Short mmCIF file of C-alpha atoms and ligand atoms in Angstrom, two decimals:
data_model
loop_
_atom_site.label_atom_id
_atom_site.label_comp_id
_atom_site.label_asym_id
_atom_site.label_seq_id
_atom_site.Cartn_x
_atom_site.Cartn_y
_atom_site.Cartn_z
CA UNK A 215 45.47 8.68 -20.78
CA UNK A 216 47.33 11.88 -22.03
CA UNK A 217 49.76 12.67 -19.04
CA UNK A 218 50.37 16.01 -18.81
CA UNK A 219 51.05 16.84 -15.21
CA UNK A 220 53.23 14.81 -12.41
CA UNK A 221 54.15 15.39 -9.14
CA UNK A 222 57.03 14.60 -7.08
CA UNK A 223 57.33 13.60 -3.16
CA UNK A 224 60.66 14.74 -2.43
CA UNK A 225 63.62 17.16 -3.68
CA UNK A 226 67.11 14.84 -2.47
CA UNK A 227 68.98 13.57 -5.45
CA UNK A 228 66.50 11.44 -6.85
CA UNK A 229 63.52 13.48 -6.47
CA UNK A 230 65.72 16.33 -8.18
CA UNK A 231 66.45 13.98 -11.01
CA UNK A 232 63.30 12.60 -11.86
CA UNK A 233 61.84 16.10 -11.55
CA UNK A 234 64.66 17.27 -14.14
CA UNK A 235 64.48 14.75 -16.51
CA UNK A 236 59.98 14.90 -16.43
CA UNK A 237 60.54 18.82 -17.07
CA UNK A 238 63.01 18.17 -19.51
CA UNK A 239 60.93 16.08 -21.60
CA UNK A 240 57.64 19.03 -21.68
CA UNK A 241 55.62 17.07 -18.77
CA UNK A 242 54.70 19.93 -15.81
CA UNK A 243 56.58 19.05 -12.89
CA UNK A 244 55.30 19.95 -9.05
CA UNK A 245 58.35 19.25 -7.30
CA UNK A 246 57.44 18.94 -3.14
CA UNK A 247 59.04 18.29 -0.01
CA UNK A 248 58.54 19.26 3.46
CA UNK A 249 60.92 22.18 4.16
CA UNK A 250 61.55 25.41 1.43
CA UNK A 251 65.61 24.81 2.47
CA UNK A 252 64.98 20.70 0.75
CA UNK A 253 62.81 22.23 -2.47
CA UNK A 254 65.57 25.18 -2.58
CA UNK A 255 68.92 22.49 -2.88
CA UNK A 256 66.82 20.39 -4.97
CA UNK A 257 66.21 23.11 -7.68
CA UNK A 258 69.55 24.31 -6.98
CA UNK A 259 70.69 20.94 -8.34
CA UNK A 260 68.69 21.00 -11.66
CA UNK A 261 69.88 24.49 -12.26
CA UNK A 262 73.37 23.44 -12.05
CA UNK A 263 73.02 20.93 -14.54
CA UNK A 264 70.98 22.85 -16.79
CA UNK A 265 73.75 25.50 -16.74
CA UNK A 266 76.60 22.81 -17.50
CA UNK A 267 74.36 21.70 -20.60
CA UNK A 268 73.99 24.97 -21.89
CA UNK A 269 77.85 25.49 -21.35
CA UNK A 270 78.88 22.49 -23.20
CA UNK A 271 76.18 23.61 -25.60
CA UNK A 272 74.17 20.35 -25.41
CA UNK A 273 71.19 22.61 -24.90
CA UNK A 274 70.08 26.41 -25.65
CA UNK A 275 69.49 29.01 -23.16
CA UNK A 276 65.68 28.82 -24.38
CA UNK A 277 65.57 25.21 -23.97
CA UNK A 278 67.19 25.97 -19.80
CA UNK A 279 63.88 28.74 -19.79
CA UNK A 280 61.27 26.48 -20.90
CA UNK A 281 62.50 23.62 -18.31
CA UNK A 282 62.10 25.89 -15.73
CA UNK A 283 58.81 26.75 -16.98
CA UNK A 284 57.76 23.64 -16.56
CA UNK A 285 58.99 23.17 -13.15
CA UNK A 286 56.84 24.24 -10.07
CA UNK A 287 57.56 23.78 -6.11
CA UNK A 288 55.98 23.41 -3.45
CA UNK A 289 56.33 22.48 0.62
CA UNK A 290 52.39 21.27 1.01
CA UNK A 291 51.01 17.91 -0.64
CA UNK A 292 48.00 19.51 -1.11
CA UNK A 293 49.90 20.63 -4.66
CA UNK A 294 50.03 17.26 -5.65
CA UNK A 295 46.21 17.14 -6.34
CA UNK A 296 45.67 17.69 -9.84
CA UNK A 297 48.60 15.33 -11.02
CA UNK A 298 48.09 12.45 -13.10
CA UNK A 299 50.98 10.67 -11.35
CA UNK A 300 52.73 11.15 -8.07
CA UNK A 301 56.09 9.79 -7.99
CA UNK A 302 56.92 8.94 -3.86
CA UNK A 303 60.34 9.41 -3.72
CA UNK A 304 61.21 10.32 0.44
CA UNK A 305 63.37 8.28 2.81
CA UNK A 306 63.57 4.82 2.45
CA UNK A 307 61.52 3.37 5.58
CA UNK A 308 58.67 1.09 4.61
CA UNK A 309 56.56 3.14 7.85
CA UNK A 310 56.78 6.78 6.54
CA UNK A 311 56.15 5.41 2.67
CA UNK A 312 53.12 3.71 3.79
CA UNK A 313 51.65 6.88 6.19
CA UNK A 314 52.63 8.73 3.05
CA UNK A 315 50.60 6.70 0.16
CA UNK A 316 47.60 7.02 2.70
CA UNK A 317 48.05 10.58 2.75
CA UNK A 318 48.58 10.90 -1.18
CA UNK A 319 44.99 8.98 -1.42
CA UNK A 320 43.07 11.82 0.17
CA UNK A 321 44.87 14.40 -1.53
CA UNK A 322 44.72 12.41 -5.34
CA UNK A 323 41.17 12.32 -7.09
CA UNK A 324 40.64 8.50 -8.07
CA UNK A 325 42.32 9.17 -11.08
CA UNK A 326 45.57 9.74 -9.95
CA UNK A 327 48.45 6.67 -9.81
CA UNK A 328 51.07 6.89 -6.76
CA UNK A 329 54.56 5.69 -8.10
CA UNK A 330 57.05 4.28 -5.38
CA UNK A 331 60.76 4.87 -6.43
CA UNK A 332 61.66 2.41 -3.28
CA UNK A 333 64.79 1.04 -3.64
CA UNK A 334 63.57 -2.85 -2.68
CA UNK A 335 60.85 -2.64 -0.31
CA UNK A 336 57.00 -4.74 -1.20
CA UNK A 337 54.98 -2.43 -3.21
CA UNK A 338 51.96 -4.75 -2.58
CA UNK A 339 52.39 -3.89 1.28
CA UNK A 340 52.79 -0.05 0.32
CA UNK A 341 49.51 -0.13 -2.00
CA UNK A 342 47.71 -2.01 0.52
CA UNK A 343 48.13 1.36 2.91
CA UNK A 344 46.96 3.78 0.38
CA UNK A 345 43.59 2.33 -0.02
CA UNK A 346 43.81 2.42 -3.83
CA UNK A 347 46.38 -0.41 -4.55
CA UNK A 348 45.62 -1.07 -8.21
CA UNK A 349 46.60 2.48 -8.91
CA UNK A 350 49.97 1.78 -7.09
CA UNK A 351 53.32 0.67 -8.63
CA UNK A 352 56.89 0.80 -8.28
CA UNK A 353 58.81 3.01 -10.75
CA UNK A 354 62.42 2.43 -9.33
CA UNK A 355 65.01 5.37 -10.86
CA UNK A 356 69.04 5.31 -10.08
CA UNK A 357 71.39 7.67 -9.52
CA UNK A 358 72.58 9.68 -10.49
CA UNK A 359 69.12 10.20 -12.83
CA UNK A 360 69.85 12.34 -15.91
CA UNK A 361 72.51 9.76 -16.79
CA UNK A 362 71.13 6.39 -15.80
CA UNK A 363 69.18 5.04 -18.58
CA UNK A 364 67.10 2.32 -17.04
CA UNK A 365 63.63 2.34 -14.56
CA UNK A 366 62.42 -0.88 -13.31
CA UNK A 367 58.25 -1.03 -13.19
CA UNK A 368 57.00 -3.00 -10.68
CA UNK A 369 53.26 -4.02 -10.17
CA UNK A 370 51.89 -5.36 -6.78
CA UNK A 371 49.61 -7.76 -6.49
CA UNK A 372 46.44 -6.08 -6.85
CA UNK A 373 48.19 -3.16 -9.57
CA UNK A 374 46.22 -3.05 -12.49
CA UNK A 375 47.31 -3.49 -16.25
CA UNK A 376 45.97 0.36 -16.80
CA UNK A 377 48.62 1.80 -14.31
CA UNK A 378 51.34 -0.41 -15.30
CA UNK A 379 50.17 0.63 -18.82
CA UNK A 380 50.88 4.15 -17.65
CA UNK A 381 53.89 3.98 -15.53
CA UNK A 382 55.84 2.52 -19.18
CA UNK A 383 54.71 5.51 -21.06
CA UNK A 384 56.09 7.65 -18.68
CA UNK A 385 59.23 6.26 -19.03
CA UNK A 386 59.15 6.53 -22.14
CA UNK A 387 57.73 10.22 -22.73
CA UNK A 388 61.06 10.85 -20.04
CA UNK A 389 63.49 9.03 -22.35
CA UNK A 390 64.17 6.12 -20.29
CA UNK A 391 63.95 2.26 -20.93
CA UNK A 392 61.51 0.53 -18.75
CA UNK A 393 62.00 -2.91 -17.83
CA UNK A 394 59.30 -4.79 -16.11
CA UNK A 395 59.97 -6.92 -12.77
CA UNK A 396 57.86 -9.05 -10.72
CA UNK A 397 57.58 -8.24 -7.14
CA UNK A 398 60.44 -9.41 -4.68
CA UNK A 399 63.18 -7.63 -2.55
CA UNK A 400 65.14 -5.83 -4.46
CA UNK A 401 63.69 -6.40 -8.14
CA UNK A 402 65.94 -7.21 -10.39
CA UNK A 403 69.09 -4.27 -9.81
CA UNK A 404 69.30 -4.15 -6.45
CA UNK A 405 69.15 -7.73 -5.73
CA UNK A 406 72.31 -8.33 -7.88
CA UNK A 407 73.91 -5.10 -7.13
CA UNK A 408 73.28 -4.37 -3.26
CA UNK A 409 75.13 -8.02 -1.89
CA UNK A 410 78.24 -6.79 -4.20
CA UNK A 411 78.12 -3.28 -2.95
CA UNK A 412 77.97 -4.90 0.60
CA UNK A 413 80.60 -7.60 0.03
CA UNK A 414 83.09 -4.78 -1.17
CA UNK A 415 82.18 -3.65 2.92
CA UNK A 416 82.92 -7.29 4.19
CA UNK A 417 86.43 -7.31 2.58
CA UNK A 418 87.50 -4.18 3.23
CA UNK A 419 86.12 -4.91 7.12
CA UNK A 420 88.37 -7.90 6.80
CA UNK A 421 91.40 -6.33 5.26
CA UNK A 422 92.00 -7.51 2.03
CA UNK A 423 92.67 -4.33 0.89
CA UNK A 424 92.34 -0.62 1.19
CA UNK A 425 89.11 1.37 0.09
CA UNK A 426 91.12 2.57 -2.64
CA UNK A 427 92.78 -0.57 -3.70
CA UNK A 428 89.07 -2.26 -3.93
CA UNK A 429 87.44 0.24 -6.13
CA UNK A 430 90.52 0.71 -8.06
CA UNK A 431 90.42 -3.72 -8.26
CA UNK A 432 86.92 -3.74 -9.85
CA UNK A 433 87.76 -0.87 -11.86
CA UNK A 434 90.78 -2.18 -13.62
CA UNK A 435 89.78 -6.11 -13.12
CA UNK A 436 85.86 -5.98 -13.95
CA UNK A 437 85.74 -2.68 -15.95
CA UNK A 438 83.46 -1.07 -13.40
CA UNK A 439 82.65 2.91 -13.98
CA UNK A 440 83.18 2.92 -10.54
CA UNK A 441 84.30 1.57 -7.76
CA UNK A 442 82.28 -0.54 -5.20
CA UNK A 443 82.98 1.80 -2.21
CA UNK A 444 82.56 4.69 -4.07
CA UNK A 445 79.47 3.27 -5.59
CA UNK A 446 77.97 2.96 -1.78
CA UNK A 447 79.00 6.44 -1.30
CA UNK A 448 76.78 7.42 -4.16
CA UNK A 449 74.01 6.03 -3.78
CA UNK A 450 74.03 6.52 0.29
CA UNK A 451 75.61 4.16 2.74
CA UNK A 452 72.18 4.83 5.10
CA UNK A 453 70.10 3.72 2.28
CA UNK A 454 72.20 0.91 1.41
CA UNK A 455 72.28 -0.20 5.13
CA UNK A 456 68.24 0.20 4.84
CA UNK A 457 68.01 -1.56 2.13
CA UNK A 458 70.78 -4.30 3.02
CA UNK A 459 68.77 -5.30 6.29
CA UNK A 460 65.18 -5.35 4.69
CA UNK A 461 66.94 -8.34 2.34
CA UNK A 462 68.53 -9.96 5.13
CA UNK A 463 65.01 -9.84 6.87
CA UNK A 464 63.22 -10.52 3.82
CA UNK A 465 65.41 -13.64 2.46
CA UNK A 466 66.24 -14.87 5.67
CA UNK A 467 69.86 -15.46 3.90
CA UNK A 468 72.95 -14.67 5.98
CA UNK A 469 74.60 -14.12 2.39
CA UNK A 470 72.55 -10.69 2.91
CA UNK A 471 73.89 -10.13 6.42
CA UNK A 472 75.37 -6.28 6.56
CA UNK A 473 78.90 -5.81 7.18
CA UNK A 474 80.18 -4.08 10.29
CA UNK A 475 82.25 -1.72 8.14
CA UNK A 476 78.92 -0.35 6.44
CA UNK A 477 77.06 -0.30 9.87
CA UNK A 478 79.93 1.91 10.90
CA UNK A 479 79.65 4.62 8.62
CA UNK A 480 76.21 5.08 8.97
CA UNK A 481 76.37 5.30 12.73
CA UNK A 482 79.18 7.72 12.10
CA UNK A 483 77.12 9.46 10.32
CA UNK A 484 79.16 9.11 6.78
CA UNK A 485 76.53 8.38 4.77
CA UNK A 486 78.76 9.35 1.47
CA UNK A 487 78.72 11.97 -1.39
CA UNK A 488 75.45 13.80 0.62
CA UNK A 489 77.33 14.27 3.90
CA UNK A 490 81.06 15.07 2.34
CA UNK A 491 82.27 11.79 4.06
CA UNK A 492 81.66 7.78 3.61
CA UNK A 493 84.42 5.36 2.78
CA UNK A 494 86.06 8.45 1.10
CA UNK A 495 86.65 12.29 2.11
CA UNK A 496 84.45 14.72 -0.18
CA UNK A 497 85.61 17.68 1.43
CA UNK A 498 88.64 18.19 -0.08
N1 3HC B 553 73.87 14.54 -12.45
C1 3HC B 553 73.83 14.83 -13.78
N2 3HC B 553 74.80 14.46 -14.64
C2 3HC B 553 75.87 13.81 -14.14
C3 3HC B 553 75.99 13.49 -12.78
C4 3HC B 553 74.94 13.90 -11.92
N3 3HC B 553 74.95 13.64 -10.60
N4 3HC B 553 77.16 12.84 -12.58
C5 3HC B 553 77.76 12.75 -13.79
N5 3HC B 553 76.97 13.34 -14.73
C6 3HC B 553 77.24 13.44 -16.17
C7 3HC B 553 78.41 14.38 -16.42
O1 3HC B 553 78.00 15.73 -16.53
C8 3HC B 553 78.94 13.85 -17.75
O2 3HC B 553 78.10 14.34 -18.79
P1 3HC B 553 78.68 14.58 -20.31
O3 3HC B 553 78.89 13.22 -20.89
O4 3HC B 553 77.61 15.36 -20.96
O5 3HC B 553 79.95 15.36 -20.14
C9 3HC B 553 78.69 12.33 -17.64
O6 3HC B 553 77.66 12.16 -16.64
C10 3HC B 553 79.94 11.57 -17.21
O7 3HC B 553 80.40 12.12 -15.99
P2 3HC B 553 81.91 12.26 -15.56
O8 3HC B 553 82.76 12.31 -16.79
O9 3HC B 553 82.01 13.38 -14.59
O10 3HC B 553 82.23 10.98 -14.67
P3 3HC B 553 82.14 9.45 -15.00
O11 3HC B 553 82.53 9.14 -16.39
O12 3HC B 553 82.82 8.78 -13.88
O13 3HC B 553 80.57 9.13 -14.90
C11 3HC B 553 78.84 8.26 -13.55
C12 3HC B 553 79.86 9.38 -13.73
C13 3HC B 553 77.88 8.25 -14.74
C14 3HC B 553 78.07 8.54 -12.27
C15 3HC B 553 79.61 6.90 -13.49
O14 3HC B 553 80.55 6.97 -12.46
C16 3HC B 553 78.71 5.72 -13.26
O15 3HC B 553 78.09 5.21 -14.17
N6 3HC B 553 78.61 5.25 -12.01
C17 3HC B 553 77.77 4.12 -11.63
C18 3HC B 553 76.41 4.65 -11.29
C19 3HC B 553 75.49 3.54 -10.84
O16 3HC B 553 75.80 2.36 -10.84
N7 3HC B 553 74.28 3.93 -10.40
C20 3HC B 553 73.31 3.04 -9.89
C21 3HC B 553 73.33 3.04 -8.40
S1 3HC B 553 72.11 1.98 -7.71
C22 3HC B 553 70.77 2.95 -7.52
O17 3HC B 553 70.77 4.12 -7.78
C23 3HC B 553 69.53 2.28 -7.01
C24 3HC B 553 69.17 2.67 -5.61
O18 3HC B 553 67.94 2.09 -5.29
C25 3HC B 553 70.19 2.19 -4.58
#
């Protein structure tokens, strides 16, 4: 199938990115969420880094006019009906995504696959709630989007070869590698990266060193781009916590168990880069 048209569930960072990097690459892009204020700082987002492009002259003022061309918004799903994908990407809570999918299926005509960008959670389980689970699969982004190169595609159970089919050449009409993984918590990325991200939490709850003297470890030591703590604030202590607790459910491992010091900043309400504050001060 010729994809020309995709929606996307959700304008935070990583529904801004994908929605950037679709319109970037000539696909029309219906970027939704549920208030104007989440579609506005969303587009505001893009914008910026359209701008900086232009500025370090990576791209041409036309090029900027014809991405926003491609770009529309909107705050009702209803929008999302003539796509030939809908990439899902709201809050990470396996209850809303599933009320969600079942919502997309009303909205979609047959046609139409539903994408997941969940960060770990079953996609079989989400395709079973939208009725239509062989037109369901994961499509997994990272952050921050217009620089990370990779998407994992993940099938469910019951997804069929045809959407999986589709979901690669998406990735690929966007300019990103796709790498295929079967279905279990955390895919391949996550369940590698989240247990260090949380470890860095354990030893800095147990005082092995400061925040700044574990990031700046792993930078020096392991030739990180970043740092482990900084990493968490990136990507959103209050999804990592989500996602940290789904493993420990899931594998039943206590090398999955979520450290105190992570717990901490979410019920602080530091949840990193997005709220100014996490194991570091972005206010400053
Ligand atoms: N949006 C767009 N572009 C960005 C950006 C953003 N948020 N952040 C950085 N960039 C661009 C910069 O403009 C710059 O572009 P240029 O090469 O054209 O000048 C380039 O990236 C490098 O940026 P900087 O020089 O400012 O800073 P760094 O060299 O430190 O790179 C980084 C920034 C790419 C974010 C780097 O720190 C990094 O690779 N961090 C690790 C990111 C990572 O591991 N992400 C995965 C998280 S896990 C995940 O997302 C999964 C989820 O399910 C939990």
């Amino acid at each position: 199938m010729a994809i020309k048209k995709i929606g996307v569930l959700g304008a935070g960072a990583m529904g801004s990115g994908i929605a950037q990097v679709a319109a970037q690459s000539g696909l029309q892009v219906v970027l939704v969420d549920l208030e104007q204020r989440f579609v506005d700082r969303g587009v505001q987002t893009m914008l910026k880094n359209w701008d900086k492009d232009v500025s370090k002259g990576k791209i041409s003022a036309e090029d900027k006019a014809r991405f926003v061309g491609n770009l529309t918004t909107s705050t009702q799903n209803i929008d999302l009906k003539d796509c030939e994908l809908v990439i899902e990407v709201v809050v990470e809570n396996l209850d809303v995504k599933k009320r969600v999918f079942a919502e997309l299926n009303d909205i979609c005509p047959p046609r139409t696959v539903l994408a997941t960008n969940t960060s770990g959670f079953s996609i079989t389980e989400i395709a079973a709630a939208s009725g239509r689970p062989d037109r369901v699969v994961g499509m997994h982004f990272f952050n921050p989007v217009p620089v990370m190169r990779l998407v994992e595609v993940i099938p469910g159970t019951e997804t069929s070869d045809e959407t999986v089919a589709l979901a690669m050449e998406v990735c690929q009409i966007i300019g990103k590698t796709a790498i295929k993984a079967k279905e279990a918590p955390g895919f391949i990325v996550n369940r590698l990266l989240v247990p260090y991200l949380n470890d860095a939490c354990h030893a800095l709850q147990e005082g092995v060193a400061s925040a700044e003297d574990i990031d700046q470890a792993m930078k020096l030591g392991a030739n990180m781009p970043i740092g482990p703590l900084a990493l968490c604030d990136l990507v959103g202590n209050d999804v990592l916590l989500m996602v940290a607790e789904y493993f420990y459910k899931e594998f039943g491992d206590p090398k999955f168990r979520p450290s105190l010091a992570l717990k901490q900043k979410v019920r602080a309400g530091h949840f990193g880069v997005k709220t100014g504050k996490g194991f570091f001060d972005y206010t400053r």
